[in-house]
Coordinates of N, CA and C in Angstrom, one line a residue:
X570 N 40.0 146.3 136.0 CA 41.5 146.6 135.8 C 42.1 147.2 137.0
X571 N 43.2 146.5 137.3 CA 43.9 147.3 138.4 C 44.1 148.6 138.4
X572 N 44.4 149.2 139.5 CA 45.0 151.0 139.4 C 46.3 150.7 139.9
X573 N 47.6 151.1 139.1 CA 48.5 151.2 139.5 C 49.3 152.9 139.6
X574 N 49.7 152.6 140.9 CA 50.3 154.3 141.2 C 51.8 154.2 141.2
X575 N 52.4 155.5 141.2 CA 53.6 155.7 141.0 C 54.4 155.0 142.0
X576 N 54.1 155.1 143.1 CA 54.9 154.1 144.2 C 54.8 152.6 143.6
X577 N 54.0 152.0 142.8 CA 54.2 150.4 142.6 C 55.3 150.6 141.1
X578 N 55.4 151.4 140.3 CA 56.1 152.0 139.2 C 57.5 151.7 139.7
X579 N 57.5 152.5 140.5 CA 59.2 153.5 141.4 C 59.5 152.1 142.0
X580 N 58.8 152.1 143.6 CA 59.0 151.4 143.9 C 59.2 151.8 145.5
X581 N 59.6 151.3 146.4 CA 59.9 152.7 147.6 C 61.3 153.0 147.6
X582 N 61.3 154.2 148.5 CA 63.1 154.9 148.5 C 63.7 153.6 149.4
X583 N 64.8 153.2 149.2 CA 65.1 152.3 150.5 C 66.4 152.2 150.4
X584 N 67.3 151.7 151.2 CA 68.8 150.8 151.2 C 68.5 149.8 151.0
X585 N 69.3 149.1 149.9 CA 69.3 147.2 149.9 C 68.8 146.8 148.5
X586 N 69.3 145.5 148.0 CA 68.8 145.3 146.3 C 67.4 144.7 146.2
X587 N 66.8 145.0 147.7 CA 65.5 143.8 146.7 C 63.8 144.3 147.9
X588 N 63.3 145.1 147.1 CA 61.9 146.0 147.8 C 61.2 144.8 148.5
X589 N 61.1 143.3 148.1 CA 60.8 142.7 149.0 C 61.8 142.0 149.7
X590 N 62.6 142.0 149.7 CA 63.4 141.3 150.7 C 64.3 142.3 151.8
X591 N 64.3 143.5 151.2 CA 64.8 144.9 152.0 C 63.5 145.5 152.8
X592 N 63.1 145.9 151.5 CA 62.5 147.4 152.3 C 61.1 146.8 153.3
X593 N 60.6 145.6 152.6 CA 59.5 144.6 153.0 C 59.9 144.5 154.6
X594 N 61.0 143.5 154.5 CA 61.1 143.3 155.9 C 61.7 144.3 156.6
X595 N 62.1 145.3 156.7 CA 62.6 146.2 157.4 C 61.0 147.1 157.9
X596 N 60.5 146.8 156.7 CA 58.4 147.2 157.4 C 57.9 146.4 158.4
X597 N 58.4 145.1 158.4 CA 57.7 144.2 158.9 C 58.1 144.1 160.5
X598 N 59.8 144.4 160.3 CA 60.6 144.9 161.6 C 60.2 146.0 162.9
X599 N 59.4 147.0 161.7 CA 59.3 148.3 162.3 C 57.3 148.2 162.8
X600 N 57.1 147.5 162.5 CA 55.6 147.3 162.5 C 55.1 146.1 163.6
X601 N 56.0 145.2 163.6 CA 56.4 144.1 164.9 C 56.7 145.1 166.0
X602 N 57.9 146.3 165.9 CA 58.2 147.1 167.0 C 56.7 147.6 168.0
X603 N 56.3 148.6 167.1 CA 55.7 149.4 167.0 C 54.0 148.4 167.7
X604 N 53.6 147.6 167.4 CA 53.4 146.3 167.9 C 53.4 146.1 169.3
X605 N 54.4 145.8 169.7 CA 54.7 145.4 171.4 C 55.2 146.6 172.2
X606 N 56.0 147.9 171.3 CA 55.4 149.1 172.1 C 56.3 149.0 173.4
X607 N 57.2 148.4 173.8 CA 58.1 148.6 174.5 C 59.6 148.3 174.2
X608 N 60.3 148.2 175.0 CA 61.8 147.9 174.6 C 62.5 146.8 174.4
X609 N 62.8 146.5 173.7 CA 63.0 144.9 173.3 C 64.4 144.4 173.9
X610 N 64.2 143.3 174.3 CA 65.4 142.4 174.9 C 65.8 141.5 173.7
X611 N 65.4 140.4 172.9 CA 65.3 139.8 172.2 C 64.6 139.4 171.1
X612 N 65.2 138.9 170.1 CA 64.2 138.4 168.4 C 64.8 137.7 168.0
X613 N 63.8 136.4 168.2 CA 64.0 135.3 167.4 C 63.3 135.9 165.7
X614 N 64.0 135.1 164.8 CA 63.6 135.0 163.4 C 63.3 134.3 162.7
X615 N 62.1 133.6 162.6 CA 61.8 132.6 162.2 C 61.7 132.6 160.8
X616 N 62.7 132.2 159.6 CA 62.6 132.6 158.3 C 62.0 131.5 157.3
X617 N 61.1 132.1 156.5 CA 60.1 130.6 155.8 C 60.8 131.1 153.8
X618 N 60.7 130.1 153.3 CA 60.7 130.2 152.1 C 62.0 131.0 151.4
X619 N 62.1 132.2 150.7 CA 63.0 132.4 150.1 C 63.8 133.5 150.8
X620 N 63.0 134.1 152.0 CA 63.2 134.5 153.2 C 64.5 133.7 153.8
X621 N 64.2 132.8 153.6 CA 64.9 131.3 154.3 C 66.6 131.2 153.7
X622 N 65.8 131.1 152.3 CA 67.1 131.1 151.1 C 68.2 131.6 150.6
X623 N 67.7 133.4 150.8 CA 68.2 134.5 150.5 C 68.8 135.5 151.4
X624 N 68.3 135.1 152.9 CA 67.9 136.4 153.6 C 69.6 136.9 154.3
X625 N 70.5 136.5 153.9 CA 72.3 137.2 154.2 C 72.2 137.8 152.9
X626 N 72.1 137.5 151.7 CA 72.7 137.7 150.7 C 71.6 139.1 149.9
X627 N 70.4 139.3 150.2 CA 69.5 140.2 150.2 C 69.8 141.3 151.3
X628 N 70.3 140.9 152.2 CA 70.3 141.9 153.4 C 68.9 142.1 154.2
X629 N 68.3 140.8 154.1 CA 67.2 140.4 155.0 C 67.2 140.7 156.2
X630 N 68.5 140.5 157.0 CA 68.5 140.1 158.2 C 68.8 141.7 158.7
X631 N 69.7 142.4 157.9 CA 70.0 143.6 158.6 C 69.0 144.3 158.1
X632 N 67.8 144.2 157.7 CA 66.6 144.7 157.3 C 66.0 144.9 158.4
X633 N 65.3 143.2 159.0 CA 64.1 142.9 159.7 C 65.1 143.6 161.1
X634 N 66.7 143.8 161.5 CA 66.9 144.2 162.8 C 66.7 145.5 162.5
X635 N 66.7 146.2 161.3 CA 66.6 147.8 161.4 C 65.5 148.0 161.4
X636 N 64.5 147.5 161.3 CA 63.0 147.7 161.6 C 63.1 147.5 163.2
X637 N 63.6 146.9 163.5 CA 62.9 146.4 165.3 C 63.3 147.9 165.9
X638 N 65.0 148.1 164.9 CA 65.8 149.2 165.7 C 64.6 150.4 166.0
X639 N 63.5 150.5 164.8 CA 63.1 151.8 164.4 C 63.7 152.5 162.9
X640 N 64.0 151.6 162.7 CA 64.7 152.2 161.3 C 63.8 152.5 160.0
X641 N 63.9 153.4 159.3 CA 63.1 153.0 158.0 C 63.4 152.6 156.8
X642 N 63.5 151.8 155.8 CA 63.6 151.2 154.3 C 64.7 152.3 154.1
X643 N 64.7 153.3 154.3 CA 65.6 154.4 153.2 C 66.5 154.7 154.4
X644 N 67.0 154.4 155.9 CA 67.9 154.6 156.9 C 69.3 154.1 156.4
X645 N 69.9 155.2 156.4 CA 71.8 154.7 155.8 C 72.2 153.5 156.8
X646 N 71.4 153.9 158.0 CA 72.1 152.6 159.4 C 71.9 151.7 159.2
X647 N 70.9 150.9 158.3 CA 70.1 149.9 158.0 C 71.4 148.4 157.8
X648 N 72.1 149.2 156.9 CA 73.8 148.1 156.6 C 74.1 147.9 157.7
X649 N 74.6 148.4 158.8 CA 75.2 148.4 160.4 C 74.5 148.1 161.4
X650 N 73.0 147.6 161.2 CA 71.9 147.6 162.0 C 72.2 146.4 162.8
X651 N 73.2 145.2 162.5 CA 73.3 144.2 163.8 C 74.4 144.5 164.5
X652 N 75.3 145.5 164.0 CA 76.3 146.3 164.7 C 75.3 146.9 166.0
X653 N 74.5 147.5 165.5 CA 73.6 148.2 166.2 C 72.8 147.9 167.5
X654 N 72.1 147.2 166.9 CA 71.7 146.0 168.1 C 72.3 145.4 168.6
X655 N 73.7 145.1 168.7 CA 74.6 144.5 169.6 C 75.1 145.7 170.4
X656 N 75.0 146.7 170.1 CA 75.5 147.6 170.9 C 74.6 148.4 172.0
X657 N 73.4 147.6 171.3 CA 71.7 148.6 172.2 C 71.7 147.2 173.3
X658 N 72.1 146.0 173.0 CA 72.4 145.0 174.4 C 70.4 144.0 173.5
X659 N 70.5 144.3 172.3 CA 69.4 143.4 171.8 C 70.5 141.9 171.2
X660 N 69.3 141.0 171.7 CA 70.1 139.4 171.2 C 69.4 139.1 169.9
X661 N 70.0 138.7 168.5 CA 68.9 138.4 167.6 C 69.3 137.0 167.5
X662 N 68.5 136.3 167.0 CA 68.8 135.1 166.2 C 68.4 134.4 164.8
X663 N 68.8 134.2 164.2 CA 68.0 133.9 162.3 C 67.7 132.4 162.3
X664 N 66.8 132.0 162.5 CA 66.4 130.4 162.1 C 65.6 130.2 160.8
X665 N 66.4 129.2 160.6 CA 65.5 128.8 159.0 C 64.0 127.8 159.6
X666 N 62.8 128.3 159.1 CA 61.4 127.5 159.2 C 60.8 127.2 158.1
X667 N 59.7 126.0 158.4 CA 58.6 126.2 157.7 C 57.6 126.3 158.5
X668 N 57.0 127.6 157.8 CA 55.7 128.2 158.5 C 54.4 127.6 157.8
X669 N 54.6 126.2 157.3 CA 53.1 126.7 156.4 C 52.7 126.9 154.7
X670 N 51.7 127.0 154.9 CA 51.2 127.5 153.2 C 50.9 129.1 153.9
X671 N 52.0 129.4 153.3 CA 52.2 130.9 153.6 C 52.9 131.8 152.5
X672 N 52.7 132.9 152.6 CA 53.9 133.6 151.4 C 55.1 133.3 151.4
X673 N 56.4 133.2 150.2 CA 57.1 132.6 150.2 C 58.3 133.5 151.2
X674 N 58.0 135.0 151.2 CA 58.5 135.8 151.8 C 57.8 136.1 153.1
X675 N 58.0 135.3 153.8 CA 57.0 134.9 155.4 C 58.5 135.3 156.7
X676 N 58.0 136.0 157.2 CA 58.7 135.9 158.7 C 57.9 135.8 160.0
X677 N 58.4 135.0 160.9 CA 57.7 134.8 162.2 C 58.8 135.7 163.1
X678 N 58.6 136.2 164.2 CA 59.1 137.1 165.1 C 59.0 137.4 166.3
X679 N 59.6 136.4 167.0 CA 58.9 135.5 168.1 C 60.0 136.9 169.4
X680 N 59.4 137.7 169.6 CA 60.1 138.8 170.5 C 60.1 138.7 171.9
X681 N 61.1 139.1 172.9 CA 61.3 138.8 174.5 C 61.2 140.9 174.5
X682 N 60.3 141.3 175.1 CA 60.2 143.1 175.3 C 61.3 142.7 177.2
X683 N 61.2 144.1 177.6 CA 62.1 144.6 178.5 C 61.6 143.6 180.0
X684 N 60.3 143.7 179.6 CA 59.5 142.8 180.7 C 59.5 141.5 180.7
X685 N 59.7 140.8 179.7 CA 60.0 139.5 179.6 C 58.9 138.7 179.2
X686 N 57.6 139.8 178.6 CA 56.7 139.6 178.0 C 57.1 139.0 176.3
X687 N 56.5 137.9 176.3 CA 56.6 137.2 174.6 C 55.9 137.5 173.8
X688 N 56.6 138.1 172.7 CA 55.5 138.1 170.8 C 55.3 137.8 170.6
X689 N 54.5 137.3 169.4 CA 54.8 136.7 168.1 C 54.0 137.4 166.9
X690 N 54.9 137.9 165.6 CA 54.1 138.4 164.9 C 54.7 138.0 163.4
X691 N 53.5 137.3 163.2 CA 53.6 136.5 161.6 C 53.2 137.2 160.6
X692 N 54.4 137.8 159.7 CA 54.1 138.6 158.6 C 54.9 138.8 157.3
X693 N 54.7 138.9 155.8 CA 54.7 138.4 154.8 C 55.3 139.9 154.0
X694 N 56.3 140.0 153.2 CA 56.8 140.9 152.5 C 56.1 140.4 151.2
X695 N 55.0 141.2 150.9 CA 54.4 140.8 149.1 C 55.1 141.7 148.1
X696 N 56.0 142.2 148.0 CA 56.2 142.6 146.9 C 56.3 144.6 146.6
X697 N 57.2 145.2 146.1 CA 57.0 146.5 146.0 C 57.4 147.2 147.1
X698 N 58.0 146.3 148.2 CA 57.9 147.4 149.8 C 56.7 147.3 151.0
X699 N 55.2 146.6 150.0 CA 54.5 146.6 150.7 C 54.5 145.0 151.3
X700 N 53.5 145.3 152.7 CA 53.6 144.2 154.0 C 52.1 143.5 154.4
X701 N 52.1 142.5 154.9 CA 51.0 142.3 155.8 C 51.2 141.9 156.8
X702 N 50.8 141.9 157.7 CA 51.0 141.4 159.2 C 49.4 140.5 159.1
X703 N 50.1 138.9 159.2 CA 48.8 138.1 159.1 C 48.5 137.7 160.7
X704 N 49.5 137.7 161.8 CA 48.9 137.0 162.9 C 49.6 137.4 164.1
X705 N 49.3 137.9 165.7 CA 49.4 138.6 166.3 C 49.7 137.6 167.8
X706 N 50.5 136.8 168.3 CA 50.0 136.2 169.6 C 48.8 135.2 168.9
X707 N 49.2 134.5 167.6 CA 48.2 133.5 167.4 C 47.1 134.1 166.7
X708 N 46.5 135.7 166.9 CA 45.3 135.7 166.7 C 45.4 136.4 165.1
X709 N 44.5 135.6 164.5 CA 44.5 136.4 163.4 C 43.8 138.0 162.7
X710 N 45.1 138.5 162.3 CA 44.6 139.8 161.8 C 44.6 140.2 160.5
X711 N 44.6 141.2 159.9 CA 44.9 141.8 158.2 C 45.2 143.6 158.3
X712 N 46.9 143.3 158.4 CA 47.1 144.7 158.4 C 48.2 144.9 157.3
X713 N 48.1 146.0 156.8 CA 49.3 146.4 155.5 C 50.2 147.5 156.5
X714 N 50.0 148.3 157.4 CA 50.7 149.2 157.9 C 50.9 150.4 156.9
X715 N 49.8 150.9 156.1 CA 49.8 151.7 155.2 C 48.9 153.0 155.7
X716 N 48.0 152.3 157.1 CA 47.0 153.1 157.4 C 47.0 153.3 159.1
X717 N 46.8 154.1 159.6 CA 46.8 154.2 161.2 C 46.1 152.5 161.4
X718 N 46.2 152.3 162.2 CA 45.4 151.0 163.0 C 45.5 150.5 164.5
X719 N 43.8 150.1 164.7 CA 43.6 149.8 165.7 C 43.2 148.1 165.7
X720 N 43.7 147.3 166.3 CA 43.2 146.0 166.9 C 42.8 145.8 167.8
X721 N 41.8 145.0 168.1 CA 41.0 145.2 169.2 C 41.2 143.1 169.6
X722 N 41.4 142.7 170.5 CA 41.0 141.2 171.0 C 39.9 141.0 171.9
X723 N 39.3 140.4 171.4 CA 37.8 140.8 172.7 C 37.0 139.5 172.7
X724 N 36.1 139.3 173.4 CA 34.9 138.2 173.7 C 34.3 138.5 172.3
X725 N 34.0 137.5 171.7 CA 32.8 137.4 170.6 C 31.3 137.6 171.3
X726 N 30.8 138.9 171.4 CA 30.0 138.9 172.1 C 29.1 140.7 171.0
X727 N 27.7 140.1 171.2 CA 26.8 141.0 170.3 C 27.1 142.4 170.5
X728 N 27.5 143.6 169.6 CA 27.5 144.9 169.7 C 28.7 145.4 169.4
X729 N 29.7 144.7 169.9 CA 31.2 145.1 169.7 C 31.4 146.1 168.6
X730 N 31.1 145.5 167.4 CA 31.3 145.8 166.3 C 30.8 147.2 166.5
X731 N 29.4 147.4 166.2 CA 28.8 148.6 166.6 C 29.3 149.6 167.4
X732 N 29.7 149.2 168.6 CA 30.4 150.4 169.6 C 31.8 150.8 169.4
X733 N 32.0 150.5 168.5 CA 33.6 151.0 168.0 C 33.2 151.8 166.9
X734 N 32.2 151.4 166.1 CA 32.1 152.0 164.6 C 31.7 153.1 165.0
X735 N 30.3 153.0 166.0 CA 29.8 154.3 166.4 C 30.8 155.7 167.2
X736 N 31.8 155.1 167.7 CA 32.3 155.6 168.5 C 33.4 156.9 167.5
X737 N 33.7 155.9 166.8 CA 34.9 156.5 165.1 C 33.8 157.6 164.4
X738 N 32.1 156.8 164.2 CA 31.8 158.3 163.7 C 31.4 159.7 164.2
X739 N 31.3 159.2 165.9 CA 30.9 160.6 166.4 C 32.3 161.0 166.9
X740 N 33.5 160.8 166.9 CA 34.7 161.5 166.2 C 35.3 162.1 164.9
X741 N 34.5 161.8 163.9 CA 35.1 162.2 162.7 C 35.7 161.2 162.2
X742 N 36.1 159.7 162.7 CA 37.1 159.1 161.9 C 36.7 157.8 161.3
X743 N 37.1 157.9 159.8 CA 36.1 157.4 159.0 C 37.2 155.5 158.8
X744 N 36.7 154.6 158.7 CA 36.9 153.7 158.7 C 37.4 153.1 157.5
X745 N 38.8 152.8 156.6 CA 38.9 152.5 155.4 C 39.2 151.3 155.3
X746 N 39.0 150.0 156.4 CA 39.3 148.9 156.0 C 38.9 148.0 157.2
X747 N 38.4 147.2 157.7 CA 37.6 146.5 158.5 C 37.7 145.1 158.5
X748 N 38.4 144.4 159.4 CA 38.3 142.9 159.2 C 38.0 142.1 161.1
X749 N 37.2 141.3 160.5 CA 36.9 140.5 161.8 C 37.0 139.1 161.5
X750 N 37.5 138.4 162.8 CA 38.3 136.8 162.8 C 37.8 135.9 163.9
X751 N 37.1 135.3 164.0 CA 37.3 134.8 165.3 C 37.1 132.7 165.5
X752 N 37.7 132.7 166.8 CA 38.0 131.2 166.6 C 36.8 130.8 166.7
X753 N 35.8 130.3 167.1 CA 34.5 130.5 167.1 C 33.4 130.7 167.5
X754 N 32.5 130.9 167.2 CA 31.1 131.7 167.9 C 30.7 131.1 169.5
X755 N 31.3 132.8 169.7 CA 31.1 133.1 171.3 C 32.2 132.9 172.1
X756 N 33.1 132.7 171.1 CA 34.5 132.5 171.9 C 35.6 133.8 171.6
X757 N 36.7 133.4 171.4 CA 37.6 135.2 171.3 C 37.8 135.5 169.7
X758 N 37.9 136.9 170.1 CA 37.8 137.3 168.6 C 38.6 138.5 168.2
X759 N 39.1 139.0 167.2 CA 40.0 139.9 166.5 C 39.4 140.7 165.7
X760 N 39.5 142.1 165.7 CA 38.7 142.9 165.1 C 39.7 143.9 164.6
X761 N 40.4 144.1 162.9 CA 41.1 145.2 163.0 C 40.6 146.4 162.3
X762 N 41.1 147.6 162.5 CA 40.4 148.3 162.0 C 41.6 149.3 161.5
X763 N 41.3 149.6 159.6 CA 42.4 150.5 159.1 C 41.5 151.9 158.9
X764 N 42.1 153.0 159.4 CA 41.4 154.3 159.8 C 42.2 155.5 159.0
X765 N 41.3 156.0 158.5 CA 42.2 157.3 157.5 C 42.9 158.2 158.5
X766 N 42.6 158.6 159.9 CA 43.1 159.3 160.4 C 43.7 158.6 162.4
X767 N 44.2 159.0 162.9 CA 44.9 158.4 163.8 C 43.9 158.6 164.8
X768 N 43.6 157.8 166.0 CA 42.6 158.2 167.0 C 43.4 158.2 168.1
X769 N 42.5 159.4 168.8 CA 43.2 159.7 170.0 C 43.2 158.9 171.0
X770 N 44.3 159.5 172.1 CA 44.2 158.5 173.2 C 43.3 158.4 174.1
X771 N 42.4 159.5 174.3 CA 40.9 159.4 174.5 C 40.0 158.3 174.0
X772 N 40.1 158.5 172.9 CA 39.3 157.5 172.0 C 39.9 155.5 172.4
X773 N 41.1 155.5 172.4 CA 41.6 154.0 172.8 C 41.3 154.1 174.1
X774 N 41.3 155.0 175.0 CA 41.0 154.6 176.8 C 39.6 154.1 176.4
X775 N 38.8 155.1 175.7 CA 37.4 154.6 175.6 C 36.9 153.0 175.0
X776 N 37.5 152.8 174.1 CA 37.5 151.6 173.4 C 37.7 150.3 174.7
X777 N 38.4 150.6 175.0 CA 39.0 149.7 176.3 C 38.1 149.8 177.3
X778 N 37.4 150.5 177.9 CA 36.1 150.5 179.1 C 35.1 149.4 178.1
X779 N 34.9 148.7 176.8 CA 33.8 148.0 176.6 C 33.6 147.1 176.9
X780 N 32.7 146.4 176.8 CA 32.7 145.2 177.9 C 33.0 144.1 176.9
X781 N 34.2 143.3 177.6 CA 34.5 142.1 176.5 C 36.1 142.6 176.1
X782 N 36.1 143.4 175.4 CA 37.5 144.2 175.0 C 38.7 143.4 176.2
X783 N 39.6 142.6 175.6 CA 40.6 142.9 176.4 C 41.6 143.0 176.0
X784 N 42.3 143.7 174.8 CA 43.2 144.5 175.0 C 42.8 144.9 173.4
X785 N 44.1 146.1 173.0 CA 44.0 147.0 172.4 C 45.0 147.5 171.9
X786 N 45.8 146.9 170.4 CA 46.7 147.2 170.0 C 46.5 148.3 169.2
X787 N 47.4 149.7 169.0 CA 47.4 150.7 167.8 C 48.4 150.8 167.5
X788 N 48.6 151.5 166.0 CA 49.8 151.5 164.9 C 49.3 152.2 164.3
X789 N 49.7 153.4 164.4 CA 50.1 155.0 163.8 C 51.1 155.6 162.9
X790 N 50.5 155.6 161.5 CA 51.5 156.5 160.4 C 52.6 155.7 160.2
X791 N 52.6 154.5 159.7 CA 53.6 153.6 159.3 C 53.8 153.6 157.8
X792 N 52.7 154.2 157.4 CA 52.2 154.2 155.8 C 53.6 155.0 154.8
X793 N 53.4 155.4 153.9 CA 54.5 155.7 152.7 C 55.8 155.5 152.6
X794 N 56.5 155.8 152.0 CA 57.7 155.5 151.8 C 59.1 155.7 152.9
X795 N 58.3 156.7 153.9 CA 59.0 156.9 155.0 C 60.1 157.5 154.7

């Protein structure tokens, strides 16, 4: 039998009529941000499914821009958020897609940062407010943004796994959710890790000296209702 908690009851605090088509993608906005970690020039929107259908009339679109803004589900600015971004000198654009056998509430997020460095981050509003981020630059990952996290892209190569885990317990930080992906054996590979507590930047410089590791996404306290 399921456990259901008060937040799936309630629902989250937010602006907008619909937890998955509001407050979802405004998670998914702020979680793509948070993601690329610098200052954004541009966001394409690649809208799949009812995403596709709905997303002016839901307030989709001033959702997924008040997440990129930094905004949260429950931000009064969230209504004014493409006011917003036109005034911060960000370009958006809303395209209707099909992504696939994917959730029907699917967005792709195809980002230009300050550098002129390109995203892409493919992720799904299921319902309730809550999110997944299924794919990162192609590579596949499993994040809800409920829990600190670290992504790791690295060589498929023996130990990895191990020198991360080891590394979390002789810090104290215990590992609540673990997923590994890779294209195939011996080739590159995706490792995410959802962590009860946030790791330091000690701890990601260290992660990064392992051999193979080449690069190293984190996403810190994205979790509750905000």
């Amino acid at each position: 039998m399921a456990t259901i908690g008060v937040f799936d009851v309630l629902g989250p605090i937010m602006i907008g009529p619909s937890s998955s088509h509001t407050a979802g993608a405004a998670r998914l906005g702020k979680i793509a941000r948070t993601i690329v970690n610098k200052p954004i020039k541009e966001v394409t929107f690649l809208l799949h499914g009812s995403f596709r259908e709905t997303y002016k009339g839901h307030g989709t679109d001033r959702a997924l821009v008040a997440g990129i803004l930094g905004m949260a589900p429950n931000d009064a600015r969230l209504r004014t958020s493409l006011a917003i971004a036109e005034e911060e000198g960000i370009i958006v654009h809303f395209v209707p897609a099909d992504l696939g056998q994917v959730h029907p509430n699917t967005v792709k997020l195809v980002i230009r940062d300050i550098e002129d460095v390109e995203w892409e981050v493919l992720g799904s509003s299921i319902g309730g407010g809550l999110v997944e981020i299924n794919e990162i630059n192609g590579n596949k990952v499993q994040i809800t943004g409920e829990y600190p996290t670290i992504i790791t892209c690295h060589d498929d190569i023996p130990g990895t796994v191990a020198k991360i885990s080891s590394l979390f317990y002789e810090n104290g930080i215990n590992i609540a959710f673990m997923n590994l992906v890779r294209s195939q054996k011996g080739k590159g590979a995706t490792m995410t890790f959802e962590i009860d507590s946030p790791a330091s930047a000690e701890i990601i410089d260290k992660i990064k000296t392992f051999e193979g590791i080449n690069r190293v996404i984190v996403i810190n306290s994205l979790g509750g209702n905000e």
